[in-house]
Amino acid sequence: QVQLVESGGGLVQPGGSLRLTCSAAGELSIMTSLGWYRQAPGKQRELVGIVTNGGQTTYGNDVVGRFTVSRDIEKNIAYLEMNNLRPEDTATYYCKADWRVGWQTGDYWGQGTQVTVSS
């Protein structure tokens, strides 16, 4: 089991910045990647950015160049630095951990943190 707790969400004006934090606890040795997804009302959950144990990052098309995902392996924390925020970035942001044990794979999700971009 892996427990994920997000923090750092809130209200920010367009063009502003925000940093989200995801703290991971539990069976951390089985994790293969840690990252972020988001879901806006009436829309499907979509990739924001993930980072693998090897440090490779993958981003969703809408956030490339504005958002940066990073990971502190020792502290078991993932960060999402969001810059130049737009109203369409408004969503609930979820932390996700992928895991592997032998041939079995799966994922864990946090409860989510709300980000609202509005003037």
Coordinates of C-alpha atoms in Angstrom, one line a residue:
Q1 CA 0.0 0.0 0.0
V2 CA 1.1 3.5 -0.8
Q3 CA -0.6 6.6 0.7
L4 CA -0.5 9.9 -1.2
V5 CA -1.4 13.3 0.3
E6 CA -1.6 16.4 -1.9
S7 CA -1.3 20.0 -0.6
G8 CA -0.8 23.5 -2.0
G9 CA -4.0 24.0 -4.0
G10 CA -5.9 27.3 -3.8
L11 CA -7.2 30.3 -5.7
V12 CA -4.8 32.1 -8.0
Q13 CA -5.2 34.9 -10.6
P14 CA -4.5 34.3 -14.3
G15 CA -0.8 34.5 -15.0
G16 CA 0.1 33.6 -11.4
S17 CA 2.0 30.6 -10.0
L18 CA 1.3 27.8 -7.6
R19 CA 3.3 24.8 -6.3
L20 CA 1.6 21.6 -5.4
T21 CA 3.2 18.9 -3.1
C22 CA 2.5 15.2 -3.0
S23 CA 3.9 13.3 0.0
A24 CA 4.1 9.6 -0.4
A25 CA 4.2 7.0 2.5
G26 CA 4.0 3.2 2.8
E27 CA 5.6 0.6 0.5
L28 CA 7.7 3.1 -1.4
S29 CA 10.1 0.5 -2.8
I30 CA 7.4 -0.7 -5.2
M31 CA 6.8 2.7 -6.8
T32 CA 8.0 3.2 -10.4
S33 CA 6.8 6.7 -11.0
L34 CA 5.1 9.6 -9.2
G35 CA 3.2 12.4 -10.8
W36 CA 0.1 14.5 -11.4
Y37 CA -3.2 14.2 -13.2
R38 CA -6.1 16.7 -13.2
Q39 CA -9.8 16.6 -13.8
A40 CA -12.1 19.6 -14.5
P41 CA -15.9 19.4 -14.1
G42 CA -17.5 17.5 -16.9
K43 CA -14.1 16.4 -18.4
Q44 CA -12.0 13.3 -18.2
R45 CA -9.0 13.0 -16.0
E46 CA -5.9 13.9 -17.9
L47 CA -2.1 13.7 -17.6
V48 CA -0.3 16.8 -16.2
G49 CA 3.2 15.5 -15.6
I50 CA 4.9 12.4 -14.2
V51 CA 8.5 11.6 -13.3
T52 CA 9.9 8.0 -13.2
N53 CA 12.4 6.6 -10.7
G54 CA 15.0 7.2 -13.3
G55 CA 14.1 10.9 -13.6
Q56 CA 12.4 10.8 -17.0
T57 CA 9.5 13.2 -17.2
T58 CA 6.4 13.2 -19.4
Y59 CA 3.9 16.1 -19.7
G60 CA 0.5 16.7 -21.0
N61 CA 0.3 18.8 -24.1
D62 CA -1.6 21.7 -22.5
V63 CA 1.1 22.3 -19.8
V64 CA 4.4 21.9 -21.7
G65 CA 6.6 24.9 -21.0
R66 CA 4.4 26.2 -18.1
F67 CA 4.5 23.4 -15.6
T68 CA 7.4 21.4 -14.1
V69 CA 7.2 18.2 -12.2
S70 CA 10.0 17.1 -9.9
R71 CA 10.7 14.6 -7.3
D72 CA 12.7 14.4 -4.1
I73 CA 13.5 10.7 -3.8
E74 CA 14.9 10.9 -0.3
K75 CA 11.9 12.8 1.1
N76 CA 9.4 10.8 -1.0
I77 CA 7.8 14.0 -2.3
A78 CA 6.7 15.0 -5.7
Y79 CA 6.3 18.7 -6.7
L80 CA 4.3 20.4 -9.4
E81 CA 5.4 23.9 -10.2
M82 CA 2.8 25.7 -12.2
N83 CA 3.5 29.0 -13.9
N84 CA 1.5 31.3 -16.1
L85 CA -1.7 29.7 -15.0
R86 CA -4.8 30.1 -17.1
P87 CA -8.5 29.8 -16.2
E88 CA -8.6 26.5 -18.1
D89 CA -6.1 25.1 -15.6
T90 CA -8.9 25.1 -13.0
A91 CA -9.4 21.5 -11.9
T92 CA -8.9 19.1 -9.1
Y93 CA -5.2 17.9 -9.2
Y94 CA -4.5 14.3 -8.2
C95 CA -1.2 12.7 -7.3
K96 CA -0.7 9.3 -8.8
A97 CA 1.9 6.6 -8.0
D98 CA 2.5 3.7 -10.3
W99 CA 3.9 0.5 -8.8
R100 CA 5.3 -2.8 -9.9
V101 CA 5.9 -6.1 -8.1
G102 CA 7.2 -8.8 -10.3
W103 CA 4.8 -8.9 -13.3
Q104 CA 2.0 -7.1 -11.4
T105 CA 1.4 -3.4 -11.9
G106 CA -1.1 -0.9 -10.6
D107 CA -1.5 2.6 -9.3
Y108 CA -2.5 4.6 -6.2
W109 CA -4.2 7.9 -6.1
G110 CA -4.4 10.8 -3.7
Q111 CA -7.6 12.5 -2.6
G112 CA -6.9 15.5 -4.8
T113 CA -6.4 19.2 -4.2
Q114 CA -8.4 22.0 -5.9
V115 CA -6.8 24.6 -8.1
T116 CA -8.9 27.6 -9.2
V117 CA -7.6 30.2 -11.6
S118 CA -9.8 33.2 -11.6
S119 CA -9.6 37.0 -11.4

